[in-house]
Every structure is written in C-alpha cells, then in structure tokens.
Coordinates of C-alpha atoms and ligand atoms in Angstrom, one line a residue:
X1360 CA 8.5 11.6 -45.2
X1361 CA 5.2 13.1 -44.7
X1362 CA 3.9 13.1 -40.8
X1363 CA 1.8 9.5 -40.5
X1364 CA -1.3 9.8 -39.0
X1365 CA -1.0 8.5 -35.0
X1366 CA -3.0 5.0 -34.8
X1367 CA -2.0 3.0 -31.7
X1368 CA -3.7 -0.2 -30.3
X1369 CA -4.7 -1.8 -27.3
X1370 CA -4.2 -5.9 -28.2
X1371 CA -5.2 -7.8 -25.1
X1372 CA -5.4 -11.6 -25.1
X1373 CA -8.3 -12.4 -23.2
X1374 CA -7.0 -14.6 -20.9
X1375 CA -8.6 -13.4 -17.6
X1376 CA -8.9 -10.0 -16.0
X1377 CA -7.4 -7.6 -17.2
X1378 CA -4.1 -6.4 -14.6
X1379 CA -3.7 -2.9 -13.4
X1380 CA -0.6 -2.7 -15.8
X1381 CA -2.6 -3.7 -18.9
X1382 CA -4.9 -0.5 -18.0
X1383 CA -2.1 1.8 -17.2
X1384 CA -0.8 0.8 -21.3
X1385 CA -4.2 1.1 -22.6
X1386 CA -4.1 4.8 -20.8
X1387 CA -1.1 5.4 -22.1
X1388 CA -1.9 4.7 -25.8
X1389 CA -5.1 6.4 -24.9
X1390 CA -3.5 9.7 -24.2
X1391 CA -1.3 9.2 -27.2
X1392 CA -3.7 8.9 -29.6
X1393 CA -6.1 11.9 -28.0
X1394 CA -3.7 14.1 -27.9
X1395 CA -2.2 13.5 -31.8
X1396 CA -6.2 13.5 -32.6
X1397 CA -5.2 9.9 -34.0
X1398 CA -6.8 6.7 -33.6
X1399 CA -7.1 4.2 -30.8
X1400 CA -7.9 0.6 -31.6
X1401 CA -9.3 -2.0 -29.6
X1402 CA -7.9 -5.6 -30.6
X1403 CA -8.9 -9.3 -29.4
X1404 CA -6.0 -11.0 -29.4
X1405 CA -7.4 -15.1 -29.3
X1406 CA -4.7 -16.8 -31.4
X1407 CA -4.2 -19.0 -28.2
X1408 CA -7.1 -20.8 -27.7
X1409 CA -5.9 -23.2 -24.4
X1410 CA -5.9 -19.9 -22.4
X1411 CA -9.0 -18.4 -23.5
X1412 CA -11.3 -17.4 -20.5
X1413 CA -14.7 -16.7 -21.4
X1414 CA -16.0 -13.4 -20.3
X1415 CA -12.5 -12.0 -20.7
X1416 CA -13.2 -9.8 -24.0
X1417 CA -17.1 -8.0 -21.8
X1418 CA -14.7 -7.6 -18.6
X1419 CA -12.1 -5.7 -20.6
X1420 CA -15.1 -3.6 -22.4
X1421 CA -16.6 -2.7 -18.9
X1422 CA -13.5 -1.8 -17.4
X1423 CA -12.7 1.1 -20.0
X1424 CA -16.3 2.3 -20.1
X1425 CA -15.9 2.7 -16.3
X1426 CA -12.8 4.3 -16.6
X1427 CA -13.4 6.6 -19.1
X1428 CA -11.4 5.5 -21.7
X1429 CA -12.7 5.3 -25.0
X1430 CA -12.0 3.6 -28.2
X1431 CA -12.3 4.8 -32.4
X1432 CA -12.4 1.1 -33.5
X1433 CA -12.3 -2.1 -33.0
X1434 CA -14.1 -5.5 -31.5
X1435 CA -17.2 -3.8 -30.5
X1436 CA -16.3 -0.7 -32.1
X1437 CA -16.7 -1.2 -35.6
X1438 CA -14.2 0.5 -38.6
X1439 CA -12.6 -0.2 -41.9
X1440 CA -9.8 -2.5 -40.7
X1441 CA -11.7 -5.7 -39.5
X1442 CA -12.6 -7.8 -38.4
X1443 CA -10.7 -7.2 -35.2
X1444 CA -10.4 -10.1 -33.5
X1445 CA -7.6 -12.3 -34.7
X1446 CA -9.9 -15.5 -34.2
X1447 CA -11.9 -14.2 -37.2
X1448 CA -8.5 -13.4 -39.1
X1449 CA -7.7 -16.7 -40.1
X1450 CA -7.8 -16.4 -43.7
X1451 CA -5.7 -13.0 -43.7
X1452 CA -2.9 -14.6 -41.8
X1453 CA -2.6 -17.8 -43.7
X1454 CA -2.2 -15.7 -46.8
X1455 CA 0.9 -14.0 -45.4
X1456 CA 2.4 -17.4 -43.7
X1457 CA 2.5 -18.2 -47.5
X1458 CA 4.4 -14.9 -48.4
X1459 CA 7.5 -15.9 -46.1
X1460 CA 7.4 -18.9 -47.2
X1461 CA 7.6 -18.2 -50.7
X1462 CA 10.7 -15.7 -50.4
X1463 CA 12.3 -18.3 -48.4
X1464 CA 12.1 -16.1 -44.7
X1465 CA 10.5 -19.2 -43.6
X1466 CA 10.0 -23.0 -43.7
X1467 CA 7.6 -25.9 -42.6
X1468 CA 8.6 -28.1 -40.1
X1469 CA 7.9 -31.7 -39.0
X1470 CA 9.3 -32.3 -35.7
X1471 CA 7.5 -33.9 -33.2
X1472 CA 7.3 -32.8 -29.4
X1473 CA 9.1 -36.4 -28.8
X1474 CA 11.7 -35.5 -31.7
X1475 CA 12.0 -32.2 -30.0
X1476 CA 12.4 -33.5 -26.8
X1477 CA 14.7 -35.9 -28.0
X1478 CA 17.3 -33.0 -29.2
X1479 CA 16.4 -31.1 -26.3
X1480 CA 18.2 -33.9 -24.3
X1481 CA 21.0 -34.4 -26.9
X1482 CA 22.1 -30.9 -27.3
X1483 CA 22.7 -29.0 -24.2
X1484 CA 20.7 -25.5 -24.4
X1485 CA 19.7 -26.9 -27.7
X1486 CA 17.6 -23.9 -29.6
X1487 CA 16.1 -24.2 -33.0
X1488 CA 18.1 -22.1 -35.4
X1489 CA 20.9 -21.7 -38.0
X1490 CA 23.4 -23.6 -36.1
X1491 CA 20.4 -26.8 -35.5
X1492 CA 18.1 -26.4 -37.9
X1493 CA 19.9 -28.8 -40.7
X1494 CA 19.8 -31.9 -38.4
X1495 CA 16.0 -31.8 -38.4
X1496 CA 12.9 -33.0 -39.8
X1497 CA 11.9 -29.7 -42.4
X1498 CA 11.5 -28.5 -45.6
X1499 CA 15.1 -26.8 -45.4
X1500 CA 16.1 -30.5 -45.9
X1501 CA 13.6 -32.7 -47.2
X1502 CA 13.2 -32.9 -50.8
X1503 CA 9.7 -30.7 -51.9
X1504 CA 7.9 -33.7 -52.8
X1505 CA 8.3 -35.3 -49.3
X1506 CA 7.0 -32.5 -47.7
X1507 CA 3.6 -31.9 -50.1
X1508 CA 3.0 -35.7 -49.6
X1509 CA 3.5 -35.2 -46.0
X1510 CA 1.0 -32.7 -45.7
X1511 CA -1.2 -34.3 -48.1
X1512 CA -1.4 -37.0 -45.4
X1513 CA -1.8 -34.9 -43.0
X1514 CA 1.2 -34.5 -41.0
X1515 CA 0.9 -31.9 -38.4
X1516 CA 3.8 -29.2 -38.8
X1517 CA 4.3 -25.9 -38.2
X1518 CA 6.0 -23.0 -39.9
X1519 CA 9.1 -22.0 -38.5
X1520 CA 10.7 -18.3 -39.6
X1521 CA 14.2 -18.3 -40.8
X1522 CA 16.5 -16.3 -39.2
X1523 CA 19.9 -15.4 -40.4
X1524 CA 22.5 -15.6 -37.7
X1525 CA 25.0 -12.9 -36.6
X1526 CA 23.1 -9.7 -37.7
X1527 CA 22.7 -6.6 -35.8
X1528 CA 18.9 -6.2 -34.7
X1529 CA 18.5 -2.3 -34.0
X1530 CA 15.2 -1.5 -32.1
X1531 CA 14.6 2.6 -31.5
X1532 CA 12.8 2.5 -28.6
X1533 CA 11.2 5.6 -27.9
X1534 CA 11.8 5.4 -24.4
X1535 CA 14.9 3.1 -24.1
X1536 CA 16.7 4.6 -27.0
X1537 CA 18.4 2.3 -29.7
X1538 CA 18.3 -1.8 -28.3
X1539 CA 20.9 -3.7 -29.9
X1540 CA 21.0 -7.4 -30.3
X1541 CA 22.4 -10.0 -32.0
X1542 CA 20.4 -12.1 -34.2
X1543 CA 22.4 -15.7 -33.4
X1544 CA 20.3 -15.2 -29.8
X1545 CA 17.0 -15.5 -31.6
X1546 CA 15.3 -19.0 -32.3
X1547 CA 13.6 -19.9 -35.5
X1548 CA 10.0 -18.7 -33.6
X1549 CA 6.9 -20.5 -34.5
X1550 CA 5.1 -18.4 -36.7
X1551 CA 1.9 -20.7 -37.9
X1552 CA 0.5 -24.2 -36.3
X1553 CA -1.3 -26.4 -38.6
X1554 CA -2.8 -28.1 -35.7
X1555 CA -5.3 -25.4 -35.0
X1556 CA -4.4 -23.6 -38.5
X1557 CA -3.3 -20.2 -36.5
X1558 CA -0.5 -18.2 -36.3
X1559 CA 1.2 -17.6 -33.7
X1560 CA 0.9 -14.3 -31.2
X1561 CA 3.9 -12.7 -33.2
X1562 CA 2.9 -13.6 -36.8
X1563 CA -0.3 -12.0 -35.9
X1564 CA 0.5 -9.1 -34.0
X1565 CA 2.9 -8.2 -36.6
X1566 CA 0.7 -8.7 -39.4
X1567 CA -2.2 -6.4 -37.9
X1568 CA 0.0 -3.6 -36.7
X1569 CA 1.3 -3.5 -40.2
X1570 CA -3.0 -4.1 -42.3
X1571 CA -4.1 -1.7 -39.4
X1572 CA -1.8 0.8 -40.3
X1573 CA -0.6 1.5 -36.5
X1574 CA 2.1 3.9 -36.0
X1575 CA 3.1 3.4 -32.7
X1576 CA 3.3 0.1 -30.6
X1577 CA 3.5 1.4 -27.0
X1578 CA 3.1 -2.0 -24.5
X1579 CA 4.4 -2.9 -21.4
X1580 CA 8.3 -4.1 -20.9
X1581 CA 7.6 -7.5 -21.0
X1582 CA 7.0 -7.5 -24.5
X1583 CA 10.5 -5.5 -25.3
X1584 CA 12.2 -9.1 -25.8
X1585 CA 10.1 -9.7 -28.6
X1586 CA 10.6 -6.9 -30.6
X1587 CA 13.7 -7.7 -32.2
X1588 CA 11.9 -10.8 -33.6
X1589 CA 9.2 -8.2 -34.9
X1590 CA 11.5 -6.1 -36.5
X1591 CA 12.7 -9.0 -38.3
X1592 CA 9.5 -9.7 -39.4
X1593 CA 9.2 -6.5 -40.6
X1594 CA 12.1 -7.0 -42.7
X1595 CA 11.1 -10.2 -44.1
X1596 CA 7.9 -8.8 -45.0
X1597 CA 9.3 -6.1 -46.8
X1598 CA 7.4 -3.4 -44.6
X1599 CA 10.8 -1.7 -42.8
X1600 CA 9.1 1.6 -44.3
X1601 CA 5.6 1.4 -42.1
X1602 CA 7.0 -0.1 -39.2
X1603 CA 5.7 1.2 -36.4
X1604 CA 8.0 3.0 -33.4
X1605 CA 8.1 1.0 -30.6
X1606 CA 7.9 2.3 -26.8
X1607 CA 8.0 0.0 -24.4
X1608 CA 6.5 1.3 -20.7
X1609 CA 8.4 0.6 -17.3
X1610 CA 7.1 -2.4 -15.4
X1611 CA 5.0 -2.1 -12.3
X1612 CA 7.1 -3.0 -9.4
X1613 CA 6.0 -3.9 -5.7
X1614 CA 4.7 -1.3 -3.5
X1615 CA 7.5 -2.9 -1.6
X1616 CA 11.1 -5.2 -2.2
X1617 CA 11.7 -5.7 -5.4
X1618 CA 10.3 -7.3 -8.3
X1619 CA 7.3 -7.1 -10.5
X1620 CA 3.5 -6.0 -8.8
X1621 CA 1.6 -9.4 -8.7
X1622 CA -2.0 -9.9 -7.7
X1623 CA -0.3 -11.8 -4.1
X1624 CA 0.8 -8.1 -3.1
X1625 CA -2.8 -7.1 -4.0
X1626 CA -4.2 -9.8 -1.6
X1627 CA -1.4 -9.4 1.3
X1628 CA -1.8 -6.0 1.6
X1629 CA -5.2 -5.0 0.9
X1630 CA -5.6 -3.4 -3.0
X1631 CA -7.0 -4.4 -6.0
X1632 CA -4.9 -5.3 -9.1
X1633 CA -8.0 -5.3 -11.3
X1634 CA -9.6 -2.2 -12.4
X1635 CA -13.9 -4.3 -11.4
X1636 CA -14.1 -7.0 -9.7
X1637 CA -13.3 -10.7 -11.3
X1638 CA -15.1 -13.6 -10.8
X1639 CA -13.3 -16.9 -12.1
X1640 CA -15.5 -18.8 -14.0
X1641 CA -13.7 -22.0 -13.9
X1642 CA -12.7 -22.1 -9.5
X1643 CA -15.4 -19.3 -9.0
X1644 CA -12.8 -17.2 -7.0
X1645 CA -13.5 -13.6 -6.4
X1646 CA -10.9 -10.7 -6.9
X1647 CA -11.3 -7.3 -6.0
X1648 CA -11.4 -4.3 -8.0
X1649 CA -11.0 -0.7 -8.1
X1650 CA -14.4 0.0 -8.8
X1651 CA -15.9 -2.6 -6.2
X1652 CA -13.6 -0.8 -3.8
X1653 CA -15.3 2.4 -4.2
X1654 CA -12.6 4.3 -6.1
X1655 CA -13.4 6.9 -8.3
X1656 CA -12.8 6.1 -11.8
X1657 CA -11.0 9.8 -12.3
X1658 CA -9.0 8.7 -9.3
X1659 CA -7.6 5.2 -10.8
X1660 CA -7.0 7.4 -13.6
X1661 CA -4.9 9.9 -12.2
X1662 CA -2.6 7.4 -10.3
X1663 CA -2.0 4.8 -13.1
X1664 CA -0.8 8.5 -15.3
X1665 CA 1.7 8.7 -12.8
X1666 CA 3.2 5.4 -12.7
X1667 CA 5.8 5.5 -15.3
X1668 CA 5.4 9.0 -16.8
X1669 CA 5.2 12.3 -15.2
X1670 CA 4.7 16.3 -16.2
X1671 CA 8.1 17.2 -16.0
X1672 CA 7.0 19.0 -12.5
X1673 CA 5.8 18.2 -9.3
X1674 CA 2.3 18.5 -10.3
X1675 CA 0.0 15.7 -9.4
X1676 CA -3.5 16.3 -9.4
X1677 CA -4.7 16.2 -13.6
X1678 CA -7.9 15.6 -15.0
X1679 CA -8.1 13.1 -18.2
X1680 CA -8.2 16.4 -20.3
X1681 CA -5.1 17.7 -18.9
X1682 CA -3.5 14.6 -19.0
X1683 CA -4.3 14.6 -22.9
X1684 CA -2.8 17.9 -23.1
X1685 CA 0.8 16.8 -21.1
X1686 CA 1.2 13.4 -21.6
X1687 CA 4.2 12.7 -23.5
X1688 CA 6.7 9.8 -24.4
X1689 CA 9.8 12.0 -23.6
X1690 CA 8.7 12.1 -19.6
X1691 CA 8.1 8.6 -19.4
X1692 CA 10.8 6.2 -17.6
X1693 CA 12.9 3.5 -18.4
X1694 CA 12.8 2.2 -14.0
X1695 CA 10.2 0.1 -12.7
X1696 CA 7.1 2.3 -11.2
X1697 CA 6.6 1.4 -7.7
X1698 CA 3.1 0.6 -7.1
X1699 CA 2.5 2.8 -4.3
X1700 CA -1.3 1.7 -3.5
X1701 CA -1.5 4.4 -0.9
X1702 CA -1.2 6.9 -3.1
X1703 CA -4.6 5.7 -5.0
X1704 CA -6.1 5.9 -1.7
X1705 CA -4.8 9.3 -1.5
X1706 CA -5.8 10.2 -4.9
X1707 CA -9.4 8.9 -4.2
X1708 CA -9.9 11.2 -1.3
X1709 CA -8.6 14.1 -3.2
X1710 CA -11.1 13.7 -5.7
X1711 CA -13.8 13.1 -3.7
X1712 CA -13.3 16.8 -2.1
X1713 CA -13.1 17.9 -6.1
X1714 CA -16.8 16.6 -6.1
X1715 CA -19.7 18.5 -5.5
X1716 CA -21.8 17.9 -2.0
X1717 CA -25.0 17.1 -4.4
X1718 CA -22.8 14.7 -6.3
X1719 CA -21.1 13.4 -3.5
X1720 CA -25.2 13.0 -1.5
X1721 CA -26.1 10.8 -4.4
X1722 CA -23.1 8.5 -4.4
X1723 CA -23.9 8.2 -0.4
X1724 CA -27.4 7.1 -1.0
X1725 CA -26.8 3.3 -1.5
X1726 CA -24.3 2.9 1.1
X1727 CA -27.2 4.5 3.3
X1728 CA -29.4 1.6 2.1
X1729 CA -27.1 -0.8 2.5
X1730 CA -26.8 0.4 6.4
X1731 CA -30.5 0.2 6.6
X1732 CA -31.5 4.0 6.2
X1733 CA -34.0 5.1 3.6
X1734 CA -32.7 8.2 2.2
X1735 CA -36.1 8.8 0.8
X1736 CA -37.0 9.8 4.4
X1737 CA -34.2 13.1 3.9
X1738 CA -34.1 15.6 2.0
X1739 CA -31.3 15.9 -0.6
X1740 CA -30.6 18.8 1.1
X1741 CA -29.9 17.0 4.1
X1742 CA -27.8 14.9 2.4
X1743 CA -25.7 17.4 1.1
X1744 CA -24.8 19.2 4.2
X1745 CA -24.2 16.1 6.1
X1746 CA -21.6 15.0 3.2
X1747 CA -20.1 18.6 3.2
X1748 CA -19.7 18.6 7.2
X1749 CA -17.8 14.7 6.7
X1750 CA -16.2 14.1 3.4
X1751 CA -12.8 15.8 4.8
X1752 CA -12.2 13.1 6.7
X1753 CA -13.0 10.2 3.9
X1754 CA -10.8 8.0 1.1
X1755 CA -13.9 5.8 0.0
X1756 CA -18.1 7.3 -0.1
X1757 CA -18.8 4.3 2.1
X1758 CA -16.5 5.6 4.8
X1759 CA -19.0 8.7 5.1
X1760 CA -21.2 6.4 6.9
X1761 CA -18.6 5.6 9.7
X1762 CA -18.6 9.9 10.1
X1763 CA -22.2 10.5 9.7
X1764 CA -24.2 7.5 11.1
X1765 CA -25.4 10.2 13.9
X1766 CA -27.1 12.2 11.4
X1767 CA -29.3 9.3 11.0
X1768 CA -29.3 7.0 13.9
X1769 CA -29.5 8.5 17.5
X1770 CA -26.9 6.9 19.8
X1771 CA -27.4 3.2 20.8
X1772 CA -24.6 3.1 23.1
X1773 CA -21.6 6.1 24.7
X1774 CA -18.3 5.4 24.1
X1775 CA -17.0 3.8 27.2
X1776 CA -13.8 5.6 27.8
X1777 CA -15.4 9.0 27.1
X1778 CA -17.6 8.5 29.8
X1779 CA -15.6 7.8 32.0
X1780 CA -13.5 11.0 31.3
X1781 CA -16.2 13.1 30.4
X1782 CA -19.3 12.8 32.3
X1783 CA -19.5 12.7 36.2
X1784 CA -22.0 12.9 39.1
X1785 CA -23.2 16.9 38.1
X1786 CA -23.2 16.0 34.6
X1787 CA -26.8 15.5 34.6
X1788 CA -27.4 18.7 36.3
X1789 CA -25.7 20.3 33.8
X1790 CA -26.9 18.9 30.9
X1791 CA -30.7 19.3 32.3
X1792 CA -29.4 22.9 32.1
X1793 CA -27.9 22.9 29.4
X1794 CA -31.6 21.4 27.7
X1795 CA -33.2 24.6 29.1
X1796 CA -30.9 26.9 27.6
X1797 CA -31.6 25.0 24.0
X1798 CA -35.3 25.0 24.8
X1799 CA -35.2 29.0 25.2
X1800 CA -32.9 29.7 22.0
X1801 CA -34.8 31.9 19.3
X1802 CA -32.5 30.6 16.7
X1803 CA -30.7 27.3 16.7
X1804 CA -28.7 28.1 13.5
X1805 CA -24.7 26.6 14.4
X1806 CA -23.0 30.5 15.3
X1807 CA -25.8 32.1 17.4
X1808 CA -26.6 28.3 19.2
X1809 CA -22.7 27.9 19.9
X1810 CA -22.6 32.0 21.0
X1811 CA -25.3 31.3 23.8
X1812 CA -23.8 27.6 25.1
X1813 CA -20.6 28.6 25.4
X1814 CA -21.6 32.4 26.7
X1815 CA -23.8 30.3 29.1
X1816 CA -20.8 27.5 29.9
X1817 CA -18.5 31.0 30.4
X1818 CA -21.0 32.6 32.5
X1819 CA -21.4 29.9 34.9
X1820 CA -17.8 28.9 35.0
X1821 CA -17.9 25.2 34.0
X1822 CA -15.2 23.4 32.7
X1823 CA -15.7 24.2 28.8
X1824 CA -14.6 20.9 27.3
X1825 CA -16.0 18.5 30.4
X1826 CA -19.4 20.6 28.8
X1827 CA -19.1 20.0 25.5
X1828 CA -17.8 17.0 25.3
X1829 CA -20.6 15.3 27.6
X1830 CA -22.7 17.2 25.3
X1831 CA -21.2 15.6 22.4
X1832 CA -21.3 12.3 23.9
X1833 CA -25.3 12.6 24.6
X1834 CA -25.5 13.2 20.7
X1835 CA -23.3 11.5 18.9
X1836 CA -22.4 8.3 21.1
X1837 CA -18.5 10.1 21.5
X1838 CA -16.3 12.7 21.6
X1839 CA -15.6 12.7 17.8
X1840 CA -16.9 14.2 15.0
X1841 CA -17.8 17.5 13.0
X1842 CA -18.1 21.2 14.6
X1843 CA -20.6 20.3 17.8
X1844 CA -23.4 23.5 16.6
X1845 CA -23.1 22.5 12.7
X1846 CA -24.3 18.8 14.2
X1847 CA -27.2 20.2 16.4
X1848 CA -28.4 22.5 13.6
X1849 CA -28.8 19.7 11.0
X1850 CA -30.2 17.8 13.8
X1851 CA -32.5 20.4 14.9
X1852 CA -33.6 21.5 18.1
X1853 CA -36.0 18.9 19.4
X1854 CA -33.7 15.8 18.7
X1855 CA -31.1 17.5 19.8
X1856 CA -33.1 17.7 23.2
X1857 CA -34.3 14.4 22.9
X1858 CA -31.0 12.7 22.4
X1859 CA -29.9 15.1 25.8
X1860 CA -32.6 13.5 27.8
X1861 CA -31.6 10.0 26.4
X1862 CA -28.0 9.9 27.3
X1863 CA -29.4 11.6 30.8
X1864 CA -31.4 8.7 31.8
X1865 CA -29.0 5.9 29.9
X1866 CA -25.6 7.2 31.5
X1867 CA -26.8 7.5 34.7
X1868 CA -28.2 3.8 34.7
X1869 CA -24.5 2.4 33.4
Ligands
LIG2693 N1 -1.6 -9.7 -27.0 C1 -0.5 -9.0 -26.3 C2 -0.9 -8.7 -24.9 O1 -1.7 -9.5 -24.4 C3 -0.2 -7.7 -27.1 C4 1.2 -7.2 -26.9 C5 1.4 -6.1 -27.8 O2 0.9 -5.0 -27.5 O3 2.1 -6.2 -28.8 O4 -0.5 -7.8 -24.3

C-alpha cells in the first residue's frame, strides 16, 4: 500500500478553556504532522450544544497563536475539506446516519427517558444491546409502517448502532500496542438525535476523520475507551481500508498522589492549567494562565514536549524546530506524566537566559510601568545591562523588578537586620571616606572603581565586608544583589555619592 499522506487533527469541543492536556495533544499532533510535512487540522467539535461556552472556539485560536503552534486548515483556516465545524455539518452526517441504517448496522429507536428509566430499574446493570434490545420500543421490532407513521408524527427517536455481540475488537494502538476487547461489553451507542437532528460526538468524529482523510488519530487516553466503538464504525461503514492509526497519549497525573491533574491542583498549589487566562462568562470566575503568568511561550512548549514523550536521552532543553526533528511516537509512554509544575518554572528561567538582554529590556519595560517607572526616562541601553547584571537570578520578567528596583529607585528604607550587623558608630566616618575616595576616581568603570575601594579598604585595614556591605546598604537598601562596582557604574558616580550621603544622614537618625 502506498505511504498515505500524514493528516492529523486537533477536534476540540468548545466547552470552556482549553486544559493543559488538550495543548500538550494538539503539540503532539503538531509535531507529527511538521515533521511528516503533512497536514494539521483544526476542528470545532459542537455536536453538543448544552455544553457549548461561548468564546471557547477565539480562546482556543489565541492560545495556539501564542504558543506557536500553527494550523494548515480548518475553522478559521480555510481548505478543501469544510466546512469544519461539525455544527455546519449537519446535512453531511444525516446522509451517512442513513447509510447504517440502510445496511442494517443501525436502527431507530423510540424509547423514552421514562421507558428507559423504567428498564434501568427492572434489569440490574441493564445496557442497551443484543441481549436487551428486543424487549424495546424500535425498529428492530416494530413493523416499518409503525415506525414511518411514528416519525411522520413526530415522535422523537434516536438512532441506535447495532452491535454484534461476542466479537473480537482489535485496536493497534501505536503506543499501547494491540487493545483487545470484546464486543458483548459495548452498548448500542447513540449515533443520531432527532431532537436536535445531530449526531452524536462518535458518529461525527468518525465520519470526519474518515471525509477529512486523517491518518493518524493521536488524543489523549481518555478517549482510548471509545475506540473500539470507532473501529466498529469503521467496519460498518465499510472504510477498515482508510482507518486511521490510533495513538492514544498518557494522561497528565498530579504533580503529586495519584490520579489525574485537575484544575484544584492548579489552584492549591499555585500553576495554571490553562495555557491564557479564562474568564467564565456565565459565574465571571477568573483562571490563570500560562501566558498571564509570564511564561514564555517557548518555555510551555518545551515542558508539555516532555510530558509523555521524550528523546530517547537525557536531553531537555529543545527548540520547536528540534522538537519537529525528534519527536516521535515510539518514545512516547503508555504511564501517566506527572505534572511537575516546577519544572515549567525551571524551564521558564532557562529560556529567559537563552534570550537576548535587548529582548529581555523590552519584555521588562511594562512591568517597569506597572511599578511606576517610565522607561522612556532610560536608555535601552540601560536597560539591557541592568537585565544582563539580574536575569540569573529570575523564573518570570516581572521578578527582574524585585532584583533591579535599585537601578531605578534610590533606597526608601535599609534593611533592618543589615544594619544592625553592618553599620556601627565609625560607619559614617568611613563611608564620608569612602565618598572622597569616589569623588577623586578618574574612572568609575566597575574593575578600576572596585581596584581603588578595596586597595583603599586594604590600605587602611578595615574590615572588608563590614565596608562593603554598609556600602551596599547605602545604595541598594541591603546587603543583596549584583557585583557591588557593576551597580555603582550603571549608577554612576554622583548617585552613587548621593545615595552615600543619604543612608549617612538617614542611618544615623534610626
Ligand atoms: N471532541 C473530542 C475532544 O474534545 C475529540 C476527541 C478526539 O480527538 O477524537 O477532545
């Protein structure tokens, strides 16, 4: 059989925001598709209209422009294979509802939810198949006129598929190997409702894997119990030959116990589980999200790569073109991924350092604004060294501030305990020195400034870090931060002197 070409989809419902685990599939199919130079297709999947959440479908859009991840067709996209929104599929599916019910694969049925119920309590673990499906109300057992004058009158129904009992179901997984199940498990699944005249998720999703010509199914494990049911439908349909191959990706687990990653974890411990920010429309609750929380998009990217796959080494740092180039089916795992949130946080730092200091001075600009600093009244040049003398010690750009407010602000207040331990009665002696020495340098540049101070401290025999650290205090409000002579060069000699004379008068008067 000739090599197909790779088409894979992403099929969200949109039901809300779109979960962390949702992006890490779309990824994966993402990578899938890049890396075969196949297609990746972006499909609405609104055959459920009770939990349809407006805004859903534009959330979903954003997220993946954020992220980087792009899409050949689809809702939004365009191509040859809509349209792509199941909602606008009606026609298409109702045509092929008629198909299975014309070869006999399936059958209308009457019941009522009362009826139903009524088994329900009747029959213990009562399920709707070969073994029930004679002692109710459907076409399997009415005579054909009955059920066209039922529907002529407008009965509701819906259209049940038949499924043959006792059969082996083979699924080849490409990441679980061959699945196995029996068929007498399965219940005669609602394929069609004529209530809202739409199929069902599995009628559909079936249908457009097969019109859409997609080769590979690759979803998250929750879906694996369905697709024994799909490859039935196959069957039925007479399209064994262009089924697709199914790979079903590990579920995300707790960052800690057991059990599936819920959005409670998110909230107990402190991450996201949305890739931007959600705002309910219906209770106008707020969640978090990645972006919001001032991750790099390349960041999120990297982590969710590694949750559930890996390079076959210990590599872990990968750019999206790299991760095109190794990602592969064979390396991903059948166990849960623990969701080990610190490791974003890890990942985020990482790729700050990868950016450059003029990147990184841009991305710091609005978190100046937002602390009430213009950074119209720096240079970007400035801004670039303070960022390249801080960002070692950042996960998020809008920690930079905490580690560089000095460059901006001139201390309001000295570290209480520092004081105490670093500055004593001769301090001010010292430092009025100390202001002398600064006063007389011919160049203030960080080497030669930090050559004469400490030659000076040395010279005179002080107590080198009683020195520098009360000099440290005086400039940056305490005894933390970058190399003291990379400070006072950004700084410059006169606030340096200034900021001296300050801490002189103010720690004296404490
Ligand atoms: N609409 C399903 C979802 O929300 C699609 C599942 C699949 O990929 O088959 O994930």
């Amino acid at each position: 059989m000739a090599e197909r070409k790779v088409r894979v989809r992403f099929a969200p419902s949109p039901t809300g925001p779109l979960h962390i685990g949702g992006v890490r599939t779309a990824l994966y199919n993402y990578l899938f598709a890049r890396q075969h130079g196949g297609d990746f297709i972006f499909r609405i999947e609104d055959t459920d209209s009770n939990r349809f959440v407006p805004g859903a479908e534009q959330y979903i859009l954003e997220s993946f422009k954020w992220l980087g991840v792009t899409f050949d067709e689809g809702v939004s996209f365009g191509g040859n294979y809509g349209p792509y929104r199941q909602s606008e599929r009606r026609d298409i599916y109702k045509k092929y509802v008629q198909v299975l019910l014309d070869n006999g694969k399936a059958y209308i049925a009457f019941d009522t939810p009362q009826e139903l119920e009524a088994k329900r309590t009747e029959i213990a673990n009562f399920q709707y198949d070969a073994s029930t499906r004679l002692q109710m109300r459907n076409s399997l057992v009415m005579p054909k006129e009955e059920v066209e004058a039922l529907i002529a009158e407008g009965k509701q129904y819906v259209v049940r598929f038949r499924i043959e009992p006792n059969e082996e179901v083979h699924v080849h997984d490409l990441i679980r190997g061959e699945v196995v199940i029996n068929s007498s498990v399965l219940d005669d699944k609602v394929l069609y409702k004529s209530a809202d005249q739409l199929p069902t998720y599995h009628l559909a999703n079936i249908v457009d894997d097969h019109l859409m010509e997609v080769s590979h199914v690759i979803r998250g494990e929750e879906w694996l119990p369905s697709a024994p049911l799909h490859v039935l439908l196959y069957r039925a349909f007479g399209w064994e030959e262009s089924m697709p191959q199914f790979a079903h990706l590990p579920l995300l687990l707790k960052p800690e116990g057991n059990g599936k990653l819920s959005k409670r974890d998110g909230d107990r411990l402190g991450f996201p589980v949305f890739p931007l920010e959600w705002h309910d429309p219906k209770s106008g609750e707020i969640s978090s999200g990645y972006r919001e929380a001032g991750y790099l998009p390349e960041a999120v990217i990297n982590f969710l790569a590694l949750l559930g796959w890996n390079p076959g080494n210990d590599q872990e740092l990968m750019s999206m073109d790299e991760l095109i180039q190794l990602f592969s089916l064979d390396h991903c795992s059948k166990a849960g991924a623990k969701f080990d949130y610190k490791k974003g946080t890890w990942f985020n730092h990482e790729y700050i350092l990868r950016k450059s200091d003029e990147e990184l001075a841009q991305l710091f600009k609005p978190v100046l604004t937002a602390q009430g600093v213009n950074p119209a009244d720096y240079s970007d040049l400035y801004l670039t060294k303070v960022v390249s003398l801080v960002k070692g010690r950042v996960n998020f750009i809008k920690e930079l501030w905490d580690h560089s407010r000095f460059f901006f602000k001139a201390p309001e207040s000295y570290a209480e305990k520092d004081v105490k331990k670093r500055w004593s009665a001769e301090t001010p002696a010292i430092m009025e020195e100390l202001i002398a020495l600064i006063e007389d340098l011919e160049s203030f540049e960080s080497k030669a400034a930090e050559e004469q101070v400490i030659g000076w401290i040395t010279a005179k025999g002080y107590h080198m870090g009683n020195v520098m650290n009360a000099f440290r205090l005086a400039v940056v409000g305490e005894c933390k931060g970058p190399h003291m002579f990379d400070i006072t060069e950004l700084l410059g000699k006169e606030e340096t002197i200034r900021r001296i004379r300050e801490a002189v008068c103010a720690i004296s008067v404490m």
